[in-house]
Structures are given as C-alpha cells and as structure tokens.
Amino acid sequence: MKGCEVPELPEVESICRMLTDRIVGRKVVSVDVSLPRIIRCGRLDSIINHRFSSVYRRGKYICFELDDSLKMFAHLRMTGTFLWKDDLIETVSHIRVEIRFEDGCLLYRDVRTLGGIWISNDGTEPWQTLGIDPLDEEFTSEALAKRLSKRKMAVKQVLMNQSIIAGIGNIYASEVLFSAGIDPQRIACSLTVLEIERLRNAITSVLSAAINSGGTTFRDFRLSDGKDGAFQEFLKVYRKAGEACSRCGTKIRRIVQAQRSSYLCPKCQR
DNA sequence: CCAACGTCCTGCGTGC
DNA sequence: TGCACGCAGGACGTTG
C-alpha cells in the first residue's frame, strides 16, 4: 500500500504552525459537525463568537487556545487532517467538521474517522496520560534511561508508547532506531548508557530534521498552503524492505512487532 | 504496576 | 470485471 500514512510529532508540529498562521486572531462565526462522534467531549458550538489565541501541540495532540480560557483539542489518529477552505479548488470528501470564519473556513477531514476533537472550558485535558515530549528540554539521556530501565518490552514498542514518550509513531520509531544503530527488537532495559545516549540524540535529530522538512508527506497529510513536506525523501528504512541500506548496502528487512511493521538494517542495527 | 491483545474505522491491494 | 477478504495503524479499554 502506498501513501496513507499517519501524522506523528513532526507532522503535527507542522500542522500547528500552519494553523497558527491561519486562525490565530480569527473569530469563529459558525460551526458544522457532520459526524457527531468526532466530538469526544463538550460541544463544538461553544467556540462560536470566540477568538483563537494560540495553537500548539503536546505529543500528537493539538491544543487550540481561545479567549475566556476556552480550549479545543484535536487528535488526528490515522487519517485526520486540517485543511483551509480557501486553498481548495475541488471539493474534498470526508469532511467531518467545519469551523467557519468571516473570511475562510477550517475543515477537519478524516477518512477513517478515528480522530477526535475535545472542547474544554473547565481545564480538563485529554492528554493527561502522555509521557515526556521528546522535544522538551527535559528529555535528556538520563530521563530516557529512567523510562527504559524497567521496561521488558522491545525498545521499539517503548518508543511508540505515548504514556512513556509522546509523539513517536511507527515511521519515526523505525527511522530513529536505524539512526541510532539499535535493533528494534532489543529489550528496552538491556540498552547500555552509550546506546541510550545515541538513541536520545537520534530521536532529537530525526524529529527535528523532519520538522525542518515540513513533515513526511503522504496522501492524507497536506499542508494547506499547497507545499508538500519533503521528509519522505529522507526516509532510510521505512517501507524500504529489499532495498539496499544507505550505510552498508545490506538489504533492509521488514519484521512484525506487536502487529506493526518494523524496518531495519540487520547489519547496522544491533 | 506492567504487558498483551482486541477494538474502532475505511480504502485499497490481492486473489479467485 | 467483480467481489470477498485482509491489511494498514494510534490510542484506549479489557484482561492476565
């Protein structure tokens, strides 16, 4: 299967920046919810007549702040995305939610409908259980070591566990472990201090590079300004089974861990 | 507490 | 050509 990939931390970060440019300062005029179960908590119409003041992310959650301590959260899950209506020439299918402004319209599109939107005016947040954000300055080698030390699962599953580290999904888990030269099947608590340091540096550098490239672009992730992210051109192992490792030429392998595909170079990653 | 697994959902690729 | 089927995967609830 080509395309159809999932927004992870870098894509969500790119979407937040795009959203900031588009909606901060704008006042909501009306809303439309064509699939009610997308709204997980609260009522979307409570944002009408309120103005967006900031957009930021934590892990893969997006937080939209409005005036009067009103907040809207979104999680894109597999196929969610935000589109700005002015940029759309043709009609787009699978629009689940519309947030209208005087001079434009923010669309929430979600083919598989697993994403969600939360409205909160009492301080409750849907991201209570999230672990450390890997771009937070508190994400040091020591912090990572502490989180790995008691885990007997494969290191790849730890990287993808949002309550331990928030923001890494299936694509970047493989890419980060390739960059660090660590086999995804390694039991997390068996990593040495040196390996943990390499892993932390790989997480930071791979995610940062992805953000600087505008996020990995696949079919369900489109920047509304029409520019596509370019990071997919830099993927080293993800979906490259059978191709030559860019570092040593060995054939990239695909394995399955916890019902998910992992990709690795069996020579470079130990 | 930790780990494993089923569930949600739809489009697409595969095989007959 | 058409149709049934299985796969893709993030997060969460349930179970062990």
mmCIF file of N, CA, C and O (backbone and C1' of nucleotides) in Angstrom, chain A residues 1 37 94 111-114 150-153 157 219 259, chain B residues 1-14:
data_model
loop_
_atom_site.group_PDB
_atom_site.id
_atom_site.type_symbol
_atom_site.label_atom_id
_atom_site.label_comp_id
_atom_site.label_asym_id
_atom_site.label_seq_id
_atom_site.Cartn_x
_atom_site.Cartn_y
_atom_site.Cartn_z
ATOM 1 N N MET A 1 0.845 -1.193 0.000
ATOM 2 C CA MET A 1 0.000 0.000 0.000
ATOM 3 C C MET A 1 0.885 1.249 0.000
ATOM 4 O O MET A 1 1.775 1.401 0.815
ATOM 5 N N ARG A 37 -19.750 11.855 16.371
ATOM 6 C CA ARG A 37 -18.863 11.134 17.284
ATOM 7 C C ARG A 37 -17.416 11.602 17.209
ATOM 8 O O ARG A 37 -16.585 11.205 18.027
ATOM 9 N N HIS A 94 -15.030 13.414 2.806
ATOM 10 C CA HIS A 94 -14.740 13.028 4.183
ATOM 11 C C HIS A 94 -14.507 14.195 5.136
ATOM 12 O O HIS A 94 -13.736 14.084 6.079
ATOM 13 N N VAL A 111 -10.716 10.343 6.935
ATOM 14 C CA VAL A 111 -11.289 9.229 6.184
ATOM 15 C C VAL A 111 -11.751 8.110 7.123
ATOM 16 O O VAL A 111 -12.891 7.659 7.054
ATOM 17 N N ARG A 112 -10.893 7.664 8.001
ATOM 18 C CA ARG A 112 -11.244 6.506 8.853
ATOM 19 C C ARG A 112 -11.938 6.894 10.152
ATOM 20 O O ARG A 112 -12.263 6.022 10.947
ATOM 21 N N THR A 113 -12.091 8.149 10.367
ATOM 22 C CA THR A 113 -12.893 8.690 11.481
ATOM 23 C C THR A 113 -12.446 8.237 12.873
ATOM 24 O O THR A 113 -13.237 8.165 13.804
ATOM 25 N N LEU A 114 -11.164 7.953 13.011
ATOM 26 C CA LEU A 114 -10.682 7.545 14.328
ATOM 27 C C LEU A 114 -10.186 8.731 15.151
ATOM 28 O O LEU A 114 -9.922 8.604 16.348
ATOM 29 N N LYS A 150 13.012 0.009 33.374
ATOM 30 C CA LYS A 150 12.166 -1.051 33.936
ATOM 31 C C LYS A 150 11.316 -1.745 32.889
ATOM 32 O O LYS A 150 10.420 -2.533 33.233
ATOM 33 N N ARG A 151 11.581 -1.456 31.624
ATOM 34 C CA ARG A 151 10.725 -1.986 30.556
ATOM 35 C C ARG A 151 11.312 -3.238 29.928
ATOM 36 O O ARG A 151 12.403 -3.213 29.399
ATOM 37 N N LYS A 152 10.508 -4.280 29.959
ATOM 38 C CA LYS A 152 10.963 -5.541 29.371
ATOM 39 C C LYS A 152 10.402 -5.754 27.968
ATOM 40 O O LYS A 152 10.553 -6.820 27.394
ATOM 41 N N MET A 153 9.776 -4.744 27.429
ATOM 42 C CA MET A 153 9.313 -4.863 26.045
ATOM 43 C C MET A 153 10.439 -4.444 25.096
ATOM 44 O O MET A 153 11.433 -3.860 25.499
ATOM 45 N N GLN A 157 8.661 -0.757 20.825
ATOM 46 C CA GLN A 157 7.343 -0.591 21.433
ATOM 47 C C GLN A 157 7.369 0.477 22.535
ATOM 48 O O GLN A 157 6.373 1.170 22.738
ATOM 49 N N ARG A 219 -0.526 10.698 1.421
ATOM 50 C CA ARG A 219 -1.785 11.122 0.827
ATOM 51 C C ARG A 219 -2.697 11.885 1.780
ATOM 52 O O ARG A 219 -3.374 12.821 1.406
ATOM 53 N N GLN A 259 2.035 -6.614 16.034
ATOM 54 C CA GLN A 259 1.125 -6.374 14.902
ATOM 55 C C GLN A 259 1.470 -5.120 14.093
ATOM 56 O O GLN A 259 0.625 -4.588 13.374
ATOM 57 P P DC B 1 0.201 2.879 38.906
ATOM 58 O "O5'" DC B 1 1.327 1.815 38.493
ATOM 59 C "C5'" DC B 1 2.592 1.798 39.112
ATOM 60 C "C4'" DC B 1 3.217 0.499 38.733
ATOM 61 C "C3'" DC B 1 3.382 0.353 37.226
ATOM 62 O "O3'" DC B 1 4.725 0.559 36.855
ATOM 63 C "C1'" DC B 1 2.454 -1.653 38.217
ATOM 64 P P DC B 2 5.041 0.804 35.324
ATOM 65 O "O5'" DC B 2 4.924 -0.620 34.621
ATOM 66 C "C5'" DC B 2 5.821 -1.662 34.962
ATOM 67 C "C4'" DC B 2 5.425 -2.924 34.219
ATOM 68 C "C3'" DC B 2 5.376 -2.742 32.700
ATOM 69 O "O3'" DC B 2 6.280 -3.642 32.096
ATOM 70 C "C1'" DC B 2 3.420 -3.855 33.512
ATOM 71 P P DA B 3 6.594 -3.520 30.551
ATOM 72 O "O5'" DA B 3 5.588 -4.590 29.930
ATOM 73 C "C5'" DA B 3 5.700 -5.950 30.312
ATOM 74 C "C4'" DA B 3 4.620 -6.763 29.637
ATOM 75 C "C3'" DA B 3 4.510 -6.563 28.120
ATOM 76 O "O3'" DA B 3 4.506 -7.843 27.524
ATOM 77 C "C1'" DA B 3 2.392 -6.302 29.142
ATOM 78 P P DA B 4 4.611 -8.018 25.952
ATOM 79 O "O5'" DA B 4 3.149 -8.519 25.590
ATOM 80 C "C5'" DA B 4 2.604 -9.648 26.256
ATOM 81 C "C4'" DA B 4 1.160 -9.819 25.848
ATOM 82 C "C3'" DA B 4 0.911 -9.663 24.339
ATOM 83 O "O3'" DA B 4 0.109 -10.742 23.901
ATOM 84 C "C1'" DA B 4 -0.522 -8.229 25.564
ATOM 85 P P DC B 5 -0.099 -11.074 22.369
ATOM 86 O "O5'" DC B 5 -1.639 -10.736 22.175
ATOM 87 C "C5'" DC B 5 -2.592 -11.176 23.151
ATOM 88 C "C4'" DC B 5 -3.868 -10.386 23.006
ATOM 89 C "C3'" DC B 5 -4.274 -10.127 21.550
ATOM 90 O "O3'" DC B 5 -5.625 -10.483 21.388
ATOM 91 C "C1'" DC B 5 -4.392 -8.140 22.807
ATOM 92 P P DG B 6 -6.200 -10.809 19.927
ATOM 93 O "O5'" DG B 6 -7.626 -10.098 20.005
ATOM 94 C "C5'" DG B 6 -8.419 -10.206 21.188
ATOM 95 C "C4'" DG B 6 -9.394 -9.046 21.270
ATOM 96 C "C3'" DG B 6 -10.092 -8.707 19.950
ATOM 97 O "O3'" DG B 6 -11.458 -8.430 20.224
ATOM 98 C "C1'" DG B 6 -8.947 -6.787 20.758
ATOM 99 P P DT B 7 -12.505 -8.231 19.041
ATOM 100 O "O5'" DT B 7 -12.595 -6.638 18.964
ATOM 101 C "C5'" DT B 7 -13.118 -5.921 20.068
ATOM 102 C "C4'" DT B 7 -13.027 -4.441 19.799
ATOM 103 C "C3'" DT B 7 -13.506 -4.023 18.406
ATOM 104 O "O3'" DT B 7 -14.730 -3.307 18.530
ATOM 105 C "C1'" DT B 7 -11.470 -2.919 19.021
ATOM 106 P P DC B 8 -15.674 -3.139 17.264
ATOM 107 O "O5'" DC B 8 -15.329 -1.653 16.776
ATOM 108 C "C5'" DC B 8 -15.500 -0.551 17.673
ATOM 109 C "C4'" DC B 8 -14.663 0.609 17.203
ATOM 110 C "C3'" DC B 8 -14.893 0.971 15.738
ATOM 111 O "O3'" DC B 8 -15.762 2.087 15.669
ATOM 112 C "C1'" DC B 8 -12.571 1.061 16.389
ATOM 113 P P DC B 9 -16.872 2.053 14.503
ATOM 114 O "O5'" DC B 9 -16.020 2.367 13.206
ATOM 115 C "C5'" DC B 9 -15.474 3.667 13.037
ATOM 116 C "C4'" DC B 9 -14.500 3.654 11.887
ATOM 117 C "C3'" DC B 9 -15.025 3.044 10.610
ATOM 118 O "O3'" DC B 9 -15.678 4.049 9.853
ATOM 119 C "C1'" DC B 9 -12.703 2.533 11.015
ATOM 120 P P DT B 10 -16.508 3.647 8.555
ATOM 121 O "O5'" DT B 10 -15.410 3.729 7.414
ATOM 122 C "C5'" DT B 10 -14.760 4.959 7.141
ATOM 123 C "C4'" DT B 10 -13.669 4.720 6.126
ATOM 124 C "C3'" DT B 10 -14.161 4.191 4.784
ATOM 125 O "O3'" DT B 10 -13.536 4.977 3.787
ATOM 126 C "C1'" DT B 10 -12.462 2.779 5.648
ATOM 127 P P DG B 11 -13.984 4.942 2.255
ATOM 128 O "O5'" DG B 11 -12.598 4.587 1.570
ATOM 129 C "C5'" DG B 11 -11.468 5.404 1.848
ATOM 130 C "C4'" DG B 11 -10.209 4.710 1.368
ATOM 131 C "C3'" DG B 11 -10.284 4.231 -0.080
ATOM 132 O "O3'" DG B 11 -9.000 4.434 -0.642
ATOM 133 C "C1'" DG B 11 -9.866 2.389 1.338
ATOM 134 P P DC B 12 -8.801 4.463 -2.231
ATOM 135 O "O5'" DC B 12 -7.738 3.293 -2.404
ATOM 136 C "C5'" DC B 12 -6.610 3.245 -1.536
ATOM 137 C "C4'" DC B 12 -6.089 1.831 -1.459
ATOM 138 C "C3'" DC B 12 -5.992 1.140 -2.826
ATOM 139 O "O3'" DC B 12 -4.713 0.568 -2.935
ATOM 140 C "C1'" DC B 12 -7.057 -0.247 -1.256
ATOM 141 P P DG B 13 -4.024 0.394 -4.379
ATOM 142 O "O5'" DG B 13 -3.346 -1.039 -4.236
ATOM 143 C "C5'" DG B 13 -2.581 -1.333 -3.071
ATOM 144 C "C4'" DG B 13 -2.619 -2.820 -2.815
ATOM 145 C "C3'" DG B 13 -2.412 -3.688 -4.056
ATOM 146 O "O3'" DG B 13 -1.421 -4.664 -3.763
ATOM 147 C "C1'" DG B 13 -4.417 -4.313 -2.938
ATOM 148 P P DT B 14 -0.884 -5.660 -4.906
ATOM 149 O "O5'" DT B 14 -1.675 -6.996 -4.572
ATOM 150 C "C5'" DT B 14 -1.570 -7.566 -3.263
ATOM 151 C "C4'" DT B 14 -2.550 -8.717 -3.135
ATOM 152 C "C3'" DT B 14 -2.494 -9.728 -4.297
ATOM 153 O "O3'" DT B 14 -2.133 -10.993 -3.784
ATOM 154 C "C1'" DT B 14 -4.741 -9.142 -3.738
#
